[in-house]
Coordinates of C-alpha atoms and ligand atoms in Angstrom, one line a residue:
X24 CA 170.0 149.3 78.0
X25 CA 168.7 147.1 81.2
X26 CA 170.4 144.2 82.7
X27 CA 169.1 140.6 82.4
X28 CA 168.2 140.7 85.5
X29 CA 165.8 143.6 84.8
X30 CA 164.6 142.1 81.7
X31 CA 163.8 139.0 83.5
X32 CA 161.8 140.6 86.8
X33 CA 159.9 142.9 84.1
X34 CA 158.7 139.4 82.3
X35 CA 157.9 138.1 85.9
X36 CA 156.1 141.5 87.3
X37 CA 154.2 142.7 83.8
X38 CA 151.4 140.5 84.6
X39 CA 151.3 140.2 88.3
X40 CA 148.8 142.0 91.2
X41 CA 150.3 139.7 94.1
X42 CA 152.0 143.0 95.3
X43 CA 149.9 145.9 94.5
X44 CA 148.0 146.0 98.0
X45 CA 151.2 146.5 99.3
X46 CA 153.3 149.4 97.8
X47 CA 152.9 152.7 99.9
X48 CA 152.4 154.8 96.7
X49 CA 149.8 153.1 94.8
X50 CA 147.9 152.6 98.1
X51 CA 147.6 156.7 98.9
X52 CA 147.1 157.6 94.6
X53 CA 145.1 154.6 93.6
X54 CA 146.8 155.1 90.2
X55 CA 147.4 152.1 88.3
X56 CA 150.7 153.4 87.4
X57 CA 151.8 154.1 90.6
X58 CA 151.9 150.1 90.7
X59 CA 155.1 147.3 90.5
X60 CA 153.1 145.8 87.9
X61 CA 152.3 148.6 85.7
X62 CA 155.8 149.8 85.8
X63 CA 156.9 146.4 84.6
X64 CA 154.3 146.5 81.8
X65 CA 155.5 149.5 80.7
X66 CA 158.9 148.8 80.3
X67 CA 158.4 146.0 78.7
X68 CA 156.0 147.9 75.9
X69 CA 159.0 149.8 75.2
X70 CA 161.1 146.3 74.9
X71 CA 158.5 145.5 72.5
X72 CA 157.9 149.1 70.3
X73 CA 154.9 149.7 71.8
X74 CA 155.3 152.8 74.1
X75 CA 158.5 155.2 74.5
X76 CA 160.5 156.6 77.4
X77 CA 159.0 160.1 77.8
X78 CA 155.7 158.2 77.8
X79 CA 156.5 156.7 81.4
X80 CA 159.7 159.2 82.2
X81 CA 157.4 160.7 85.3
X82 CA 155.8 157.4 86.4
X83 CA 159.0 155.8 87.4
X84 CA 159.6 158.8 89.9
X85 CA 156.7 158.3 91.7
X86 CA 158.1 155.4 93.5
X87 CA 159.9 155.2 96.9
X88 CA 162.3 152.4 96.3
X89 CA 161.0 151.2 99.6
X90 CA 161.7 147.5 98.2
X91 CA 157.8 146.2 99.7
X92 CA 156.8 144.9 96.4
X93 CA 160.1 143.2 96.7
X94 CA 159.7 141.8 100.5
X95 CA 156.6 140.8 100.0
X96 CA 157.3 138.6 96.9
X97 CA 156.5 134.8 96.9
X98 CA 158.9 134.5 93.7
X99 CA 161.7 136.5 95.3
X100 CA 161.1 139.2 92.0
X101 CA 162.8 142.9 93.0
X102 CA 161.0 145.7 91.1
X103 CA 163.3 148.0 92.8
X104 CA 165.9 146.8 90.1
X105 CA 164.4 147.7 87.2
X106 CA 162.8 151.1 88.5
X107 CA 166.5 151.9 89.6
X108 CA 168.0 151.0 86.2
X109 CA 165.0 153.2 84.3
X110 CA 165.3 156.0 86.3
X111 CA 169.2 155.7 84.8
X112 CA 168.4 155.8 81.5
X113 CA 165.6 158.3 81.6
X114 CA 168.1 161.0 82.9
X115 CA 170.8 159.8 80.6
X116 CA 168.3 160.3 77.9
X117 CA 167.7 164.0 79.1
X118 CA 163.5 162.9 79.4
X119 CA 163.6 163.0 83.7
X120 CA 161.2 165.9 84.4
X121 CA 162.4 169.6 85.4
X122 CA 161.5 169.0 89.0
X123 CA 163.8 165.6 89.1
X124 CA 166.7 167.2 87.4
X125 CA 166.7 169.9 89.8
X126 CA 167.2 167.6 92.8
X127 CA 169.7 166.0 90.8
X128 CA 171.7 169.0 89.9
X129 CA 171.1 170.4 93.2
X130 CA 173.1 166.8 94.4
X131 CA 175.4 167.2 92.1
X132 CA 176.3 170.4 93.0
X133 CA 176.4 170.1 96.5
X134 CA 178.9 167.4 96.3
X135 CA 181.4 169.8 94.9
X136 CA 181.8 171.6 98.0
X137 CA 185.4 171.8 99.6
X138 CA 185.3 168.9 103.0
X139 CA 187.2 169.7 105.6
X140 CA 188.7 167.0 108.6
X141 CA 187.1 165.4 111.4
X142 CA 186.3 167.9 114.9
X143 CA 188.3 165.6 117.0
X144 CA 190.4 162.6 117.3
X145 CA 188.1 159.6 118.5
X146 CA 188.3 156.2 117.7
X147 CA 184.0 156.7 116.9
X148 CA 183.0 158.5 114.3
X149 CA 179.3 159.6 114.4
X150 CA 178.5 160.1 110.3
X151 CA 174.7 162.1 110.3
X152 CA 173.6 161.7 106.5
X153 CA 170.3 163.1 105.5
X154 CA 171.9 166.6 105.0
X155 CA 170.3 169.6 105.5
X156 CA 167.0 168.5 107.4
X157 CA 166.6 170.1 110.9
X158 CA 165.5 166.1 111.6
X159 CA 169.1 165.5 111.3
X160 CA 170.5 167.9 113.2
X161 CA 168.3 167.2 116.5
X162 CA 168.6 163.9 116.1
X163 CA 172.9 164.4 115.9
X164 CA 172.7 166.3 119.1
X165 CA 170.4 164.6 121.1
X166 CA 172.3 161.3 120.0
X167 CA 175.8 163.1 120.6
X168 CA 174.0 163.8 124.3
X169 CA 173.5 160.2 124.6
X170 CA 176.8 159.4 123.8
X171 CA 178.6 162.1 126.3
X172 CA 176.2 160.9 129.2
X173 CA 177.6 157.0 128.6
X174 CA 180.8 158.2 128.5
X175 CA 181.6 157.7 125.0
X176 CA 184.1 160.2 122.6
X177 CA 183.3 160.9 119.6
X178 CA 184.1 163.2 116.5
X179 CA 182.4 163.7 113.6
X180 CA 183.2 165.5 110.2
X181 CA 182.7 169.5 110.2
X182 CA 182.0 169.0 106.7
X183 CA 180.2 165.9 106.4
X184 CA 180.4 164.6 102.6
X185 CA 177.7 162.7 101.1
X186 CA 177.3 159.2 101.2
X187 CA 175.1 159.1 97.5
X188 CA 172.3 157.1 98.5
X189 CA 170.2 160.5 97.1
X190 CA 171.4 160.2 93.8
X191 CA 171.9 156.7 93.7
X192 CA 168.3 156.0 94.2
X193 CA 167.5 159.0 91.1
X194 CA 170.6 158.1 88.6
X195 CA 171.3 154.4 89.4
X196 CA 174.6 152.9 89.4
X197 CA 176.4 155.5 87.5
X198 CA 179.9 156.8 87.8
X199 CA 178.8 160.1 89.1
X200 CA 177.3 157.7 92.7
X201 CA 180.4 156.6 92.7
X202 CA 182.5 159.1 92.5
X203 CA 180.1 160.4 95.2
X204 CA 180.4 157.6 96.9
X205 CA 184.5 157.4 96.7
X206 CA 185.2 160.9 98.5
X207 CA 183.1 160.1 101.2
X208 CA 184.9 156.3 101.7
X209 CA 188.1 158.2 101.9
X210 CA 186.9 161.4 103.8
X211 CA 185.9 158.8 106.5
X212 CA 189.2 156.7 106.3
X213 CA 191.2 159.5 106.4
X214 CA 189.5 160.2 110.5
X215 CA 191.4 157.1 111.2
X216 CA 188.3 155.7 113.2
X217 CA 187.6 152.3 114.0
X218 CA 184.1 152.3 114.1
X219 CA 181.6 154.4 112.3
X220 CA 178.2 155.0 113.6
X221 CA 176.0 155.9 111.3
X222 CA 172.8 158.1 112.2
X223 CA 170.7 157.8 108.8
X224 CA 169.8 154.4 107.7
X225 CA 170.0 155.0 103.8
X226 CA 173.4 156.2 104.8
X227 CA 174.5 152.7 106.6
X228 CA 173.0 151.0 103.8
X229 CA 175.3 152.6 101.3
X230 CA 178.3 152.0 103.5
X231 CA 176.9 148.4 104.1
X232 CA 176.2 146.8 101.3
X233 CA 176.7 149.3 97.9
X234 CA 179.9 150.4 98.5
X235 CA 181.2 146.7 99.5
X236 CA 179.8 145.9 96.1
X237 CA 181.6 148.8 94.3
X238 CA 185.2 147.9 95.5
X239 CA 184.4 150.6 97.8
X240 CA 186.8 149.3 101.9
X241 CA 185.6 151.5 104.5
X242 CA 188.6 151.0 107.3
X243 CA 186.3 151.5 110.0
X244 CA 183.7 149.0 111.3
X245 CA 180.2 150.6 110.4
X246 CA 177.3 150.1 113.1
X247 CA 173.8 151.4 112.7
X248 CA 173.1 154.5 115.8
X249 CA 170.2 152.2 117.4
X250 CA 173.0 149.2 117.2
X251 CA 175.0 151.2 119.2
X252 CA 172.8 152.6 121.5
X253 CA 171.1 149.2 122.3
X254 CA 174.9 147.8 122.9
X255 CA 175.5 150.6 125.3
X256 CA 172.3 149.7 127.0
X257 CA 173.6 145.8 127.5
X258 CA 177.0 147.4 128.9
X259 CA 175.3 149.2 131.6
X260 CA 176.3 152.5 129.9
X261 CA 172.6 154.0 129.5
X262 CA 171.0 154.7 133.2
X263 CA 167.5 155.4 132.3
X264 CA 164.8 157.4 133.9
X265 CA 161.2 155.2 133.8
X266 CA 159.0 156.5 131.4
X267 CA 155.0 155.3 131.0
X268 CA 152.4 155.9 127.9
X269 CA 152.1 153.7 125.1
X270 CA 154.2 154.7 121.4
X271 CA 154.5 153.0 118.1
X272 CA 157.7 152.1 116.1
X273 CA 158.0 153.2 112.6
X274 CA 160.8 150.9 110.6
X275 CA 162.8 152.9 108.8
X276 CA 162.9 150.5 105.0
X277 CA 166.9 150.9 104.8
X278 CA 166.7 149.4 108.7
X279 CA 164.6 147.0 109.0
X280 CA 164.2 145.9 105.1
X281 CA 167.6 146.2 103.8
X282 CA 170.1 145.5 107.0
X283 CA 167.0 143.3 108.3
X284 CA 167.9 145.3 112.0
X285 CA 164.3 145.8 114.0
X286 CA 165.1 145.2 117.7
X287 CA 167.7 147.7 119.0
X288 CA 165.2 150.0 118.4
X289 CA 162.4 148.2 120.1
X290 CA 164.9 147.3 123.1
X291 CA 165.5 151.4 123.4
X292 CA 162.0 151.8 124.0
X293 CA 160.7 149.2 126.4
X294 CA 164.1 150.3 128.1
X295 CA 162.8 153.6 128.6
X296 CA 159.7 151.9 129.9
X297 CA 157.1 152.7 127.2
X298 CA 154.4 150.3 126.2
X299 CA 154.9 149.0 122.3
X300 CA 152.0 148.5 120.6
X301 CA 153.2 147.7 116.8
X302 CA 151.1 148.9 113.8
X303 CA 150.2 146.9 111.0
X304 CA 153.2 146.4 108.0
X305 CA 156.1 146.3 110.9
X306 CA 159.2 145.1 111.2
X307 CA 160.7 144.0 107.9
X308 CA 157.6 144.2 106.4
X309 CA 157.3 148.0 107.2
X310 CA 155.0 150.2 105.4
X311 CA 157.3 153.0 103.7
X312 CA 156.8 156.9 104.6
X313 CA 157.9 157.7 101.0
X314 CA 161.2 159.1 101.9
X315 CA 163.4 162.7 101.2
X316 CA 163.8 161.9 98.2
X317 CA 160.5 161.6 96.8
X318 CA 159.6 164.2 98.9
X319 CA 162.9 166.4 97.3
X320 CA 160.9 166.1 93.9
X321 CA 157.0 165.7 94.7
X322 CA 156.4 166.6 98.1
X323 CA 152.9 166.4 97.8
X324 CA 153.3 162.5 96.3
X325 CA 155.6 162.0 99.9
X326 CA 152.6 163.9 102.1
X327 CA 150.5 161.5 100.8
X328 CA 152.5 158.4 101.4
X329 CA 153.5 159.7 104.8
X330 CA 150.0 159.9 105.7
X331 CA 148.7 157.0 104.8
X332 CA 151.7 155.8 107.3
X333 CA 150.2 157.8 109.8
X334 CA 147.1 156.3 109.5
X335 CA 148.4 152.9 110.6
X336 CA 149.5 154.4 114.1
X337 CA 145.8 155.8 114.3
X338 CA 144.2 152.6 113.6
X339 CA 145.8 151.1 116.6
X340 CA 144.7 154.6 118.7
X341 CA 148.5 155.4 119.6
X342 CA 149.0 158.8 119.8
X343 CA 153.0 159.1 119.6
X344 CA 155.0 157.2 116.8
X345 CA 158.8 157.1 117.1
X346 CA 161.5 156.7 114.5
X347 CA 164.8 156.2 114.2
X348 CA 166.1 157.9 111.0
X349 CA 165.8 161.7 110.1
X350 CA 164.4 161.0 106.5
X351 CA 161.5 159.4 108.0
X352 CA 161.0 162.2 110.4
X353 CA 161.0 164.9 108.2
X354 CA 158.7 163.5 105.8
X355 CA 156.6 161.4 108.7
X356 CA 155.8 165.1 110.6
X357 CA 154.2 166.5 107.1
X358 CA 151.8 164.0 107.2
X359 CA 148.1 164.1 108.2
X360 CA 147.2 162.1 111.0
X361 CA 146.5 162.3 114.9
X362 CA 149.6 160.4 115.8
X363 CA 152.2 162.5 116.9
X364 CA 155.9 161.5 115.2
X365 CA 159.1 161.8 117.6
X366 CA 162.6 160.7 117.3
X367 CA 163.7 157.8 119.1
X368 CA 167.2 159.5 119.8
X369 CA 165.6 162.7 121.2
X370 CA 163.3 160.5 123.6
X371 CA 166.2 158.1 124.9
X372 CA 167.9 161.4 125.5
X373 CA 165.3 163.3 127.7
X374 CA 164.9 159.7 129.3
X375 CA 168.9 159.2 130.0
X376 CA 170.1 160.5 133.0
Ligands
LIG409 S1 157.5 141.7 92.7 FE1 156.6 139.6 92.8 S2 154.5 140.0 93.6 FE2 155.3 142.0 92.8 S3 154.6 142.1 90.7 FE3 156.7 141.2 90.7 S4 156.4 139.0 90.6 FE4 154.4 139.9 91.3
LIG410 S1 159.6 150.0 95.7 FE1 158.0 150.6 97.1 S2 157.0 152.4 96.1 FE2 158.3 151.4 94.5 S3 156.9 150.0 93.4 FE3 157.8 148.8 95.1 S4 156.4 149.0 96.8 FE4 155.9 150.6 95.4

């Protein structure tokens, strides 16, 4: 079953191209059905008896949920609706490919671990996300470096639960995301802190906006990591060293799309005293790396996509290209390319005296 409201974007998108130039993953393939549109069509061939599921099971994979088609929409259409609510019933129908179900279960199972209580007692809580990737841990430390040298405590969770935006983004809004979802809410209300700072974007969209809308009350007020750095930086708390060269900024989509946040990040760096030059598809209207997730299930698909991000950052002849989210890291440094990819946290931290 799909909504109205993906029934009605599918009637919209079936026949459309106005998006096609601009979705990361039909850029890199050049598959047709790597496209918004073609998605749409298909869906709505099964609406009509003229194709079945397993026919297009593996085609609505191969899709970042990097909302660009959506962005970039005159209409105001959001494919990322419909692919979300397919992907649902292809697993519920048992016809999601091996390598997808293995994510999944892998999820699934990891979420069944025993969590344990917060390090310290802090009224900040730093919540990582994006477990697992050494992306993530670097960027925890340097930031939790950052945070010690402007004289901030902070505690975090020795067993950090997952937020669910992994398996929201493969099994929709199910009960299992939000049971996910519910053990992390109360894992992070039972620190007691009054403000969480959250280190993975996809993580502090969750807490933002999908777990609002599931009846989900985090106690503590939730801030993005380059928020909060970029407020310590108006306090006075940040006393930088001056850096020179000339880096890019890669938007992380959950950042800049989804909580619409693109200067903290940018303030950071000019900050530190680096030149921005920005690349093509910035800012909201960021080009997507293709994400852990696709990368979880077809890292050669992410590769791809990341390197066709790359390419942007060469175009312009930058040679260092900085990012704020762990995810986009990971997947960013397995792309091809001449530009080399840093995190913004581990910069500001060698730059912080
Ligand atoms: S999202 Fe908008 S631009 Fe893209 S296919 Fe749908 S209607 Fe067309
Ligand atoms: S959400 Fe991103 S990857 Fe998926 S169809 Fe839209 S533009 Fe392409």
């Amino acid at each position: 079953m799909l909504s109205g409201k993906a029934l009605h974007t599918i009637k919209a998108c079936r026949f459309c191209w106005m998006c096609r130039h601009l979705c990361p993953v039909g850029l890199v393939t050049g598959k047709e059905s790597n496209t918004p549109r073609a998605k749409a069509l298909l869906l709505d061939m099964e609406q009509k008896g003229t194709t079945e599921m397993k026919v297009y099971a593996e085609d609505m994979f191969q899709c970042a949920l990097c909302a660009s088609c959506a962005t970039n929409c005159e209409t105001g259409y959001e494919p990322p609706v419909f692919i979300r609510e397919a992907r649902r019933n292809i697993v519920a129908n048992g016809l999601a490919p091996d390598y997808v179900m293995n994510v999944i279960d892998k999820l699934m199972a990891a979420d069944a671990e025993t969590q344990k209580p917060a390090s310290e007692t802090a009224d900040v809580l730093v919540y990582i996300g994006a477990h697992g990737t050494e992306t993530a841990k670097e960027m925890a430390e340097a930031f939790g470096s950052v945070l010690t040298k402007a004289g901030v405590l902070y505690m975090t969770l020795t067993a950090e639960p997952a937020d669910g935006n992994e398996l929201y983004d493969l099994i929709g809004e199910t009960a299992e995301v939000k049971a996910v979802a519910k053990k992390c809410a109360d894992a992070i209300n039972g620190t007691g802190a009054k403000k969480v700072v959250v280190l993975n974007p996809s993580a502090a969209r969750m807490f933002l906006q999908e777990y609002p809308a599931w009846g989900l009350e985090l106690s503590a007020e939730v801030v993005t990591a380059t928020a909060f750095a970029a407020e310590l930086l108006k306090e006075g708390k940040l006393k930088m060293k001056q850096a020179e060269g000339v880096v890019t900024f890669h938007d992380p989509c959950r950042l800049a799309r989804d909580l619409e946040e693109t200067e903290p990040a940018r303030e950071l760096i000019r900050a530190m005293g680096y030149e921005l030059k920005e690349m093509i598809q910035s800012k909201k209207l960021t080009k997507c790396c293709g994400g852990l997730v696709l990368e979880a299930h077809s890292p050669k698909l992410a590769q791809l996509t990341a390197s066709g991000r790359i390419s942007d950052a060469d175009r312009i002849d930058v040679s260092v290209m900085l990012t704020a989210c762990p995810g986009c890291r990971s997947v960013l440094q397995k792309g091809d390319g001449k530009a080399e990819v840093k995190d913004l946290f581990v910069l500001l931290n060698e730059n912080t005296l």
